[in-house]
mmCIF file of C-alpha atoms in Angstrom:
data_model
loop_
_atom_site.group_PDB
_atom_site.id
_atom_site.type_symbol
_atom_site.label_atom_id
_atom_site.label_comp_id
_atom_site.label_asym_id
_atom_site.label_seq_id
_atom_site.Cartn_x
_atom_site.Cartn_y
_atom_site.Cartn_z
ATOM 1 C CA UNK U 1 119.902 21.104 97.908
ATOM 2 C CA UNK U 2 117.230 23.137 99.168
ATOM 3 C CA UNK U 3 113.694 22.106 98.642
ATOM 4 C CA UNK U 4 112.511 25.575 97.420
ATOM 5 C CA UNK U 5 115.126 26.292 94.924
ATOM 6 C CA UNK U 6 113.299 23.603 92.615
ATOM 7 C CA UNK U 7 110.218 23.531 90.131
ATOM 8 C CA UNK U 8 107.512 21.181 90.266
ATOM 9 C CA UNK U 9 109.012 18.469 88.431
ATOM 10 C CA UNK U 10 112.680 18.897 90.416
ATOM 11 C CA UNK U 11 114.881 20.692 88.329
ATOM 12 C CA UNK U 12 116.594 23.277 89.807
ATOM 13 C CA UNK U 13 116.047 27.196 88.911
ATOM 14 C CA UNK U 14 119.230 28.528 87.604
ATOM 15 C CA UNK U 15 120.204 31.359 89.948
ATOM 16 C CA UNK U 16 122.492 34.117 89.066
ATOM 17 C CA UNK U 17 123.761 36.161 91.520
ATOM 18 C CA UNK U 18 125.355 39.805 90.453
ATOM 19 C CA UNK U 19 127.785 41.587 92.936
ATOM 20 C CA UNK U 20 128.245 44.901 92.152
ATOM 21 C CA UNK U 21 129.749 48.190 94.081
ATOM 22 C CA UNK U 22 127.180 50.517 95.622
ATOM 23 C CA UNK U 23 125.611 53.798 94.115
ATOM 24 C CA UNK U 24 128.704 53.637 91.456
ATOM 25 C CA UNK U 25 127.456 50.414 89.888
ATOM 26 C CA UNK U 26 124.366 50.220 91.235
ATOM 27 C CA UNK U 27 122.227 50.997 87.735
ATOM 28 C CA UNK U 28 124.301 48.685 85.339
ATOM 29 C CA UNK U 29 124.087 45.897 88.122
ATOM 30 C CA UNK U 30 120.149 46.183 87.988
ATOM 31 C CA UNK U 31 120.551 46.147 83.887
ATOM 32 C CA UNK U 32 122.861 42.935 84.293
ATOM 33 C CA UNK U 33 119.998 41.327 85.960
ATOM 34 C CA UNK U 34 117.482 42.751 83.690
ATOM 35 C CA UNK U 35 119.616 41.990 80.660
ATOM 36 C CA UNK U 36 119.870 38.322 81.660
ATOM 37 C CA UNK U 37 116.248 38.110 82.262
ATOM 38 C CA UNK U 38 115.106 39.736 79.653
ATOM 39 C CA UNK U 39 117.201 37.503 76.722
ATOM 40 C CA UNK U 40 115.999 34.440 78.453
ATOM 41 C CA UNK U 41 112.519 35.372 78.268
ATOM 42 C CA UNK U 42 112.696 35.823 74.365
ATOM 43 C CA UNK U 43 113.374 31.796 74.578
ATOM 44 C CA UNK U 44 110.262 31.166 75.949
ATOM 45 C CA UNK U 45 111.835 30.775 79.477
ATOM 46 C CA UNK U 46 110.680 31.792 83.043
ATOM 47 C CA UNK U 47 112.576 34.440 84.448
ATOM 48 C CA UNK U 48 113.025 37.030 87.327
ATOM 49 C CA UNK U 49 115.057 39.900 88.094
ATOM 50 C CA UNK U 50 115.452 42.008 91.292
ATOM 51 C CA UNK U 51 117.441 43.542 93.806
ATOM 52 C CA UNK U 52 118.731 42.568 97.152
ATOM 53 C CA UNK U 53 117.139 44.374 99.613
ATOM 54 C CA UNK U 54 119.152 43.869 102.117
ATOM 55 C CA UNK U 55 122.095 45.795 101.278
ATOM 56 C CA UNK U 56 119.668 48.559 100.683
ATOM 57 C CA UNK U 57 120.467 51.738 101.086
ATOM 58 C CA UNK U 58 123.702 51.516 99.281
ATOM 59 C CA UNK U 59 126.408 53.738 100.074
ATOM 60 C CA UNK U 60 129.621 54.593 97.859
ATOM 61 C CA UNK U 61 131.795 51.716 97.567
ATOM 62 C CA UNK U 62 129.649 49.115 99.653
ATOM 63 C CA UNK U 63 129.184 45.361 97.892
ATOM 64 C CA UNK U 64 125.529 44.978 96.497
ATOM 65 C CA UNK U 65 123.685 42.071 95.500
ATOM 66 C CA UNK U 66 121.268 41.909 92.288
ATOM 67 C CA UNK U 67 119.421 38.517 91.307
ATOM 68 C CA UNK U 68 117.796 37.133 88.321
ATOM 69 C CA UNK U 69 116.461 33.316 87.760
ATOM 70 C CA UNK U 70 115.730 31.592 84.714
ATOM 71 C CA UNK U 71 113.812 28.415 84.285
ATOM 72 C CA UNK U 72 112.199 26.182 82.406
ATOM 73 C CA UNK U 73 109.087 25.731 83.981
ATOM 74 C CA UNK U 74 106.817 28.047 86.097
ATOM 75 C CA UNK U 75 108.995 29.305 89.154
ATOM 76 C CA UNK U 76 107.352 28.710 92.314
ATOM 77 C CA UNK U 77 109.905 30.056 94.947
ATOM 78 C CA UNK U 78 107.625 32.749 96.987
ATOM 79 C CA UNK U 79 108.784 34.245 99.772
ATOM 80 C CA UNK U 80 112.426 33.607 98.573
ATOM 81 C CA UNK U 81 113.628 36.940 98.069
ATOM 82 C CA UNK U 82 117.591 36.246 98.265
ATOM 83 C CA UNK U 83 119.138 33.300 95.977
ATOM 84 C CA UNK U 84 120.496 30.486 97.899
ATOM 85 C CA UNK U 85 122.226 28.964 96.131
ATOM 86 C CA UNK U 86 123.575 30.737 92.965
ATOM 87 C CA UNK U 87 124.775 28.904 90.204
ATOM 88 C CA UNK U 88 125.939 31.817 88.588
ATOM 89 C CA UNK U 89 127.642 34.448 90.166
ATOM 90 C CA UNK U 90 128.780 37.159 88.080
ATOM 91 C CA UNK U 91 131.342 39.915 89.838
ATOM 92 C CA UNK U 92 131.308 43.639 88.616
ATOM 93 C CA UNK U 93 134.455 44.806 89.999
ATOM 94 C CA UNK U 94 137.625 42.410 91.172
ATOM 95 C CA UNK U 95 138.549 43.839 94.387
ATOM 96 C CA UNK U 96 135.033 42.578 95.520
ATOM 97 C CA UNK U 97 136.533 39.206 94.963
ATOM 98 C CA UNK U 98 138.991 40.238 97.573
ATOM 99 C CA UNK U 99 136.999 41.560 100.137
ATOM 100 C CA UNK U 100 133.875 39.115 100.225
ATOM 101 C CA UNK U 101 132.910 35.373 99.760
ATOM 102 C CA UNK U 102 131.142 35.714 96.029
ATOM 103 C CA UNK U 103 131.043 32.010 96.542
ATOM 104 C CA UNK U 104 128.337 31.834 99.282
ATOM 105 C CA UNK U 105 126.067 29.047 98.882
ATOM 106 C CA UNK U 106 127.500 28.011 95.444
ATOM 107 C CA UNK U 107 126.929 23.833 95.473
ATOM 108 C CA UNK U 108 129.822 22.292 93.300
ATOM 109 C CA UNK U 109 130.321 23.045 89.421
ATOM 110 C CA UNK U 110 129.245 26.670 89.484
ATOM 111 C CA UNK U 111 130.257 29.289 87.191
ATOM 112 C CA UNK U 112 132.028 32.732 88.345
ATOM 113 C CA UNK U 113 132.342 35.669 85.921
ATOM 114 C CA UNK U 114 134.558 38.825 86.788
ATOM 115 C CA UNK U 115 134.940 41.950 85.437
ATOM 116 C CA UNK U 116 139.053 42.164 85.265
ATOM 117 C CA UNK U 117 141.855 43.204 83.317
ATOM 118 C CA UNK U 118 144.108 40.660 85.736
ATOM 119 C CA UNK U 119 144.491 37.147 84.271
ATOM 120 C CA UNK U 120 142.218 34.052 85.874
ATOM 121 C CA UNK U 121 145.117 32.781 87.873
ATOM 122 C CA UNK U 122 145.462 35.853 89.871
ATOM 123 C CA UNK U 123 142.126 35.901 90.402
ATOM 124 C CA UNK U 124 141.637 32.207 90.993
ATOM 125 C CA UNK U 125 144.333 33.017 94.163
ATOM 126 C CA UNK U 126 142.221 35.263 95.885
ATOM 127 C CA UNK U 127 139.127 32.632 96.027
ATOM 128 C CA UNK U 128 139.803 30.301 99.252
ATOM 129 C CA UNK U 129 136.953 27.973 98.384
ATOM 130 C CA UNK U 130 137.670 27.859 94.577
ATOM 131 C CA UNK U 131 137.291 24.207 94.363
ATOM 132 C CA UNK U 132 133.096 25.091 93.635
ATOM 133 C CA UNK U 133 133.823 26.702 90.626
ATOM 134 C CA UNK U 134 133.645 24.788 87.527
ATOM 135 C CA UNK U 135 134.454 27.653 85.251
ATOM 136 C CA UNK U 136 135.956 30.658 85.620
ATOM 137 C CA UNK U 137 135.170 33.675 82.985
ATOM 138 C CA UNK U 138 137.212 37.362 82.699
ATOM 139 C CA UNK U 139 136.820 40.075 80.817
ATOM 140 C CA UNK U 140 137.547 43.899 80.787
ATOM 141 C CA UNK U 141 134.394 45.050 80.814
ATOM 142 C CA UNK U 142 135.675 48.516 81.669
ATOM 143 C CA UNK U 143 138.053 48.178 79.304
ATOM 144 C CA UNK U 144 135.456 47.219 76.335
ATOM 145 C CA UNK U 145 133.295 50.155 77.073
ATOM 146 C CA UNK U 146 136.041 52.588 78.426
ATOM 147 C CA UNK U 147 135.961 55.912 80.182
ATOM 148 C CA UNK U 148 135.917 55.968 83.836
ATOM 149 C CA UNK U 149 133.482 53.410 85.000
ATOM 150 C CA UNK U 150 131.136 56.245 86.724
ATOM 151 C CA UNK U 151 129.244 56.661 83.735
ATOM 152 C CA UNK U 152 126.501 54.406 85.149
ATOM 153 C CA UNK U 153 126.455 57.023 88.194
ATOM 154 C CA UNK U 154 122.439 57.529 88.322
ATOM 155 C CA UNK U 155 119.981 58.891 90.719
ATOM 156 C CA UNK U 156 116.904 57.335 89.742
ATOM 157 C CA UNK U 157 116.427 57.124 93.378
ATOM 158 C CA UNK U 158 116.409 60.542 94.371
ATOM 159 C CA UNK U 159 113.338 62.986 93.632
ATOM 160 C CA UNK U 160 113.395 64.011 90.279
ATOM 161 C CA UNK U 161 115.347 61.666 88.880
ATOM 162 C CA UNK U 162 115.001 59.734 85.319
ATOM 163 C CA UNK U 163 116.757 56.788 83.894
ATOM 164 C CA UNK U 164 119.912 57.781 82.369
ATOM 165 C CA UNK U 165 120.855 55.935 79.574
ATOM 166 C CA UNK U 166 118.789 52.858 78.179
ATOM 167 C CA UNK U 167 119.360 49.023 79.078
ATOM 168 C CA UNK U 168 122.426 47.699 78.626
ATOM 169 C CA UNK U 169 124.977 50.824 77.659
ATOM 170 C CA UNK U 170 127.647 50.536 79.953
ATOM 171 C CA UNK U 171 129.601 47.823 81.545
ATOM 172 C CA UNK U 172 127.034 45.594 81.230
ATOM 173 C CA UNK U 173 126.605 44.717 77.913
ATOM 174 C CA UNK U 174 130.296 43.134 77.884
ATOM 175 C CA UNK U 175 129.601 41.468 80.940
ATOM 176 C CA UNK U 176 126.479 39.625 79.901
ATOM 177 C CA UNK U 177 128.459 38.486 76.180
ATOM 178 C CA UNK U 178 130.723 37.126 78.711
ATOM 179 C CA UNK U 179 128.682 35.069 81.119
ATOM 180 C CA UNK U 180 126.631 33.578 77.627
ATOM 181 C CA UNK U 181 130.272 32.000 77.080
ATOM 182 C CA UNK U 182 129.774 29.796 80.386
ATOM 183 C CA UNK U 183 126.232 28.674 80.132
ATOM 184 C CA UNK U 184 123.538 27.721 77.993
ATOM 185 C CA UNK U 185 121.009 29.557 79.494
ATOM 186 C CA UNK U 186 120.429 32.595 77.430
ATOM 187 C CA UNK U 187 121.841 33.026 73.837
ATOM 188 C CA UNK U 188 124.422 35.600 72.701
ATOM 189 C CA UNK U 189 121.395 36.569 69.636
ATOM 190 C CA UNK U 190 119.356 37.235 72.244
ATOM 191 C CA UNK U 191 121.564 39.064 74.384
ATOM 192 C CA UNK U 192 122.332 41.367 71.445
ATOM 193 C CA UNK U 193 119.100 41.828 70.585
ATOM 194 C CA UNK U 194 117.902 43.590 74.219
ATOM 195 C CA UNK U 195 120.674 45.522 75.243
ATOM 196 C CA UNK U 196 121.817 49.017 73.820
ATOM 197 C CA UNK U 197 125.198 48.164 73.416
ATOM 198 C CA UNK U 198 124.964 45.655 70.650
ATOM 199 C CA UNK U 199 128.589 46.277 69.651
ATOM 200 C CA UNK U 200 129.621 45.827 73.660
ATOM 201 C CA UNK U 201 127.980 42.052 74.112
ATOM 202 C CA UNK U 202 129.682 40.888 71.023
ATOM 203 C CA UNK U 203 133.079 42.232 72.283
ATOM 204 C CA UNK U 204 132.515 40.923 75.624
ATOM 205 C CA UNK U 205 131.884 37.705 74.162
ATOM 206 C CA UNK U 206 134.641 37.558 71.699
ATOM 207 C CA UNK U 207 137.522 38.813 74.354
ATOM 208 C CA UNK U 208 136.387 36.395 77.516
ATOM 209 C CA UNK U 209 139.083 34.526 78.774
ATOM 210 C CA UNK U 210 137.158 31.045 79.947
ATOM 211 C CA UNK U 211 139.212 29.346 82.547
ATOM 212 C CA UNK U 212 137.812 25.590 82.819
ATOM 213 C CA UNK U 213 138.655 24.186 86.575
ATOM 214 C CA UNK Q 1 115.549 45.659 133.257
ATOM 215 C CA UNK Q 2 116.098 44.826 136.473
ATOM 216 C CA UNK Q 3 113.197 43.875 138.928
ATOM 217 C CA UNK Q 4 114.450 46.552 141.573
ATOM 218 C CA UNK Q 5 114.359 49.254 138.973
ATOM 219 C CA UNK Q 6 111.229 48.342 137.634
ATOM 220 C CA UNK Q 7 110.070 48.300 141.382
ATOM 221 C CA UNK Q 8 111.348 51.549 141.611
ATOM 222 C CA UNK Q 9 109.796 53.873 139.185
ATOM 223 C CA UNK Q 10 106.404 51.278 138.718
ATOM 224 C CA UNK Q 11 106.738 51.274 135.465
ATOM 225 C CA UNK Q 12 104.024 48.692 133.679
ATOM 226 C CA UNK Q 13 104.560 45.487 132.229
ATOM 227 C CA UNK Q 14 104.500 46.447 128.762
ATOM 228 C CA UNK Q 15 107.305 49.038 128.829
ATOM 229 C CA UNK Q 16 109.741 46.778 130.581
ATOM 230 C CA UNK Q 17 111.581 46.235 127.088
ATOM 231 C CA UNK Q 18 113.413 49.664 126.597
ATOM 232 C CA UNK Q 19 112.774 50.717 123.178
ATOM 233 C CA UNK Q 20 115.166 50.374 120.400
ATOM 234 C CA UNK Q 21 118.385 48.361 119.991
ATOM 235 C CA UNK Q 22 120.753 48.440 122.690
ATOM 236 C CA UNK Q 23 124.230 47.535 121.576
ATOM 237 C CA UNK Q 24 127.592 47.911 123.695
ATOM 238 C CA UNK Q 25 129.196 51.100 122.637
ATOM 239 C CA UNK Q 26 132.809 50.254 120.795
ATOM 240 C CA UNK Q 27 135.714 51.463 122.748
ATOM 241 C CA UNK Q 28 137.978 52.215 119.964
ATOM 242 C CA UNK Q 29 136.991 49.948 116.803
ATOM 243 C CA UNK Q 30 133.557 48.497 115.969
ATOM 244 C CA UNK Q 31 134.134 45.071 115.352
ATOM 245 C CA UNK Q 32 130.655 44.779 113.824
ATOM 246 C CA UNK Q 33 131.047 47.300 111.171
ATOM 247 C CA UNK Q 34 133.560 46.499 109.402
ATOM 248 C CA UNK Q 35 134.372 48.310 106.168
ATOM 249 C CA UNK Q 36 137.743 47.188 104.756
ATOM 250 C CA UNK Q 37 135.856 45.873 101.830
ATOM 251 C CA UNK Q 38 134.230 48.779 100.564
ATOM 252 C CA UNK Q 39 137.684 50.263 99.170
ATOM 253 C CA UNK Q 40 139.067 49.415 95.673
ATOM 254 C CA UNK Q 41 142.162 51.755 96.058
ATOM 255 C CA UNK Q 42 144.199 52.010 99.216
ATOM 256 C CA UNK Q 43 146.635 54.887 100.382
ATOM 257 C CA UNK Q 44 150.117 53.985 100.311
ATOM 258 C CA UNK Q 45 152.440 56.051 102.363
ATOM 259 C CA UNK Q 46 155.618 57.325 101.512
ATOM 260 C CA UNK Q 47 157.951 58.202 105.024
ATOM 261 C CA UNK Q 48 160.420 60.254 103.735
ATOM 262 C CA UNK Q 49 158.110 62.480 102.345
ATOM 263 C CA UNK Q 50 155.848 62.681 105.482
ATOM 264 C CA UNK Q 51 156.158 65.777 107.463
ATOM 265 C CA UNK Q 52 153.858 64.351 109.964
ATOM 266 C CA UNK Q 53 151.620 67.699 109.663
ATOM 267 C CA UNK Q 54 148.603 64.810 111.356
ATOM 268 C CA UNK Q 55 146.283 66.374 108.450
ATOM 269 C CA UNK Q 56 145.604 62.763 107.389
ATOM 270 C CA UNK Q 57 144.706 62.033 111.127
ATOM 271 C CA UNK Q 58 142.172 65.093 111.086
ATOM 272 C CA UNK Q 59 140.390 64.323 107.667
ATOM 273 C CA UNK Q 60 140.215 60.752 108.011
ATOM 274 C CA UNK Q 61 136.627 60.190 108.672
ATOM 275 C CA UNK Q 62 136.899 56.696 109.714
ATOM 276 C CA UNK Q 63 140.046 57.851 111.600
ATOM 277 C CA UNK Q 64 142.396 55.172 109.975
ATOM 278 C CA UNK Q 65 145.315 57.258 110.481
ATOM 279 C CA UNK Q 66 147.467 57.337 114.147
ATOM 280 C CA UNK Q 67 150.565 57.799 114.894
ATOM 281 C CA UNK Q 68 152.522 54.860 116.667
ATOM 282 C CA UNK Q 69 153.540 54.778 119.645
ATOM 283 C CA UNK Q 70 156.999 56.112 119.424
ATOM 284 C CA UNK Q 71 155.350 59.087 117.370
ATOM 285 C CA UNK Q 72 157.899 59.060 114.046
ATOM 286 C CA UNK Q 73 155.315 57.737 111.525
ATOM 287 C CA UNK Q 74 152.022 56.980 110.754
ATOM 288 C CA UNK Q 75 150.185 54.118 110.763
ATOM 289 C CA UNK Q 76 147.274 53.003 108.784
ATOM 290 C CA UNK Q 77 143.976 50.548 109.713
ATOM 291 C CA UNK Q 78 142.942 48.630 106.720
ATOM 292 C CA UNK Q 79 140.165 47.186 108.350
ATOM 293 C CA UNK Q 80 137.939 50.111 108.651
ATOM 294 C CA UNK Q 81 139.424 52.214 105.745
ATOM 295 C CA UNK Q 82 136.958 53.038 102.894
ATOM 296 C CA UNK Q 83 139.357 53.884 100.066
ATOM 297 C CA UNK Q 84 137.307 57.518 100.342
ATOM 298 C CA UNK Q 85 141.115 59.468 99.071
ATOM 299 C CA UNK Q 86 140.246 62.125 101.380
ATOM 300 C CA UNK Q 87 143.683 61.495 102.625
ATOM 301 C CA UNK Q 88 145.622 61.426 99.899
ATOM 302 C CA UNK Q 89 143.896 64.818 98.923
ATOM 303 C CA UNK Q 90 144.549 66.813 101.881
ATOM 304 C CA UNK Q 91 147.833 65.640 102.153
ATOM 305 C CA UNK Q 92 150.136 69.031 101.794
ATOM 306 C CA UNK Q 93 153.396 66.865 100.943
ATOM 307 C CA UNK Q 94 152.351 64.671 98.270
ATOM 308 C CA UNK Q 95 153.347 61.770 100.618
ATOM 309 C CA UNK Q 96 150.469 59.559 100.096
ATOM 310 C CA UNK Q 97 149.539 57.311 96.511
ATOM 311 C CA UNK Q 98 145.976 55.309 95.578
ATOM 312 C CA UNK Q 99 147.103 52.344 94.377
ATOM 313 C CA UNK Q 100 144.718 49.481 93.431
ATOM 314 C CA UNK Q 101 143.882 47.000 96.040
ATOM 315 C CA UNK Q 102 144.502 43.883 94.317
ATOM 316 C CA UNK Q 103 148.270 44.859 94.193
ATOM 317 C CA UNK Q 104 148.816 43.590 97.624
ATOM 318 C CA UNK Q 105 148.822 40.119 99.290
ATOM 319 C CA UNK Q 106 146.571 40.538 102.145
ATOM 320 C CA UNK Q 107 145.135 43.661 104.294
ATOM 321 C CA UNK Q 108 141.606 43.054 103.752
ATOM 322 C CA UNK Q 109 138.997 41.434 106.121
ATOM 323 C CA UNK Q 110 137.253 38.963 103.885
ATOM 324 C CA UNK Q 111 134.181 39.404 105.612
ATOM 325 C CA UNK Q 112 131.185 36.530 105.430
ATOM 326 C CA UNK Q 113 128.299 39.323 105.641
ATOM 327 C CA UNK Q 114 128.209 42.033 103.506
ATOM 328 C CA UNK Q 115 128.953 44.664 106.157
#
């Protein structure tokens, strides 16, 4: 394990690592993150949230990465813009599963969350390395929140633009109630309590198919 | 650069480097942009209904449509193909279908970089 992926004392951070699709997902990825963050920090923890920059500028279609960390004690990782090695790594759309190793840098016992109407075994056949995944979490994110899964088209980036629709309204509310189901991190109360879909993270968390390996 | 060209044209020391990246231009595919991942829906080709019209060939914008080499049907590159549906919407004879990408076995480059 990396040196710099630790506190003082030497417990690691917990990493999360979000993949989402570009431009299409792009604002409910940066909520995910936010959302994670943000219930963590109403514990008391230490937290971060950003984007990859990277991938940056994201085109249609084009796998992005969004981060967040949550600790227990002071984070002192500077400099260390991209996470390592996730524990977490929660997947906004399935065919990403198919096209990219989600997996990178994941040390054994990690936790993968996709966003899927397909059943875990299908998806567990498209992961080469699977044997780093402790648990594996589904749910139909789309599904939950319906409608065509460009609702969460924004252009924030471009001149004139404004923030859509608040925190946690689309696909990411069901996402996060699913990925509170595989880790003690951050608290389903708390989850409910920051994002705008209130009704969304308590489906998510209800209808998550948790798939222990 | 080469000493004799530098010789040449006395061009000083500090513009030796040419400016920019210089990368060897791809003869038919770029195998350092690869794509195939971006795409959640593929196009899936129906013969008999193909008139061969090429249309697909001339919108493609990744040009992921040829015909092979015997000319009677068209073939399609899923490494570089996007999943834009440009295809499937100029095509005049309703031969082509999106259908999602985790309905197949294989056909994707499972790339270890993003892109």
């Amino acid at each position: 394990m990396a040196q710099w992926t630790k506190t003082p004392t030497g417990e690691k951070v917990y990493e999360i690592t979000i993949w989402a699709r570009g431009v299409t997902q792009d604002m409910e990825g940066r909520h995910l993150s936010l959302l994670l963050s943000k219930a963590a920090d109403k514990e008391g923890k230490f937290t971060q949230a950003w984007d990859n920059y990277a991938d940056l500028p994201d085109r249609v279609g084009v796998p992005l990465r969004k981060y967040a960390r949550i600790s227990d004690e002071e984070i002192e990782m500077r400099y260390a813009y991209e996470n390592s090695e996730p524990n977490m790594s929660i997947v906004m759309d399935d065919t990403i599963v198919k096209g990219i190793d989600v997996l990178r840098g994941m040390q054994k016992g990690g936790v993968l969350v996709v966003n899927t109407k397909r059943p875990p075994d299908e998806i567990l056949k498209l992961i080469p390395n699977k044997e780093l995944l402790k648990t594996l979490v589904c749910v139909d994110a789309t599904g939950i929140v319906g409608g065509t899964g460009l609702e969460g088209l924004d252009f924030m980036g471009s001149e004139g633009g404004v923030e859509a629709a608040s925190v946690g309204a689309g696909i990411s509310a069901p996402l996060v109630g699913a990925a509170a189901k595989a880790t003690d991190r951050v608290k389903v109360e708390n989850l409910v309590a920051v994002a705008a879909n209130k009704a969304g993270v308590k489906a998510g968390n209800k209808t998550a198919v948790v798939k222990s390996l | 650069m080469s000493k004799k060209y530098c010789e040449n044209f006395r061009i000083p020391k500090h513009l030796e480097v040419p400016m920019g990246a210089v990368i060897p231009a791809p003869v038919k595919e770029n195998p350092n942009m690869k794509t195939g991942n971006w795409r959640t829906e593929r196009p899936v080709i129906d013969h008999e209904k193909c008139t061969l019209c090429l249309n697909c060939f001339v919108f493609c914008p990744d040009s992921c449509w040829h015909l092979d080499e015997k000319g009677e049907r068209m073939v399609w590159n899923p490494v570089y193909c996007k999943g834009c549906r440009i295809c499937v919407e100029s095509c005049p004879a309703d031969a082509l279908q999106n259908v999602n990408e985790l309905e197949f076995k294989g056909g994707v480059v499972r790339l270890e970089k993003p892109y």
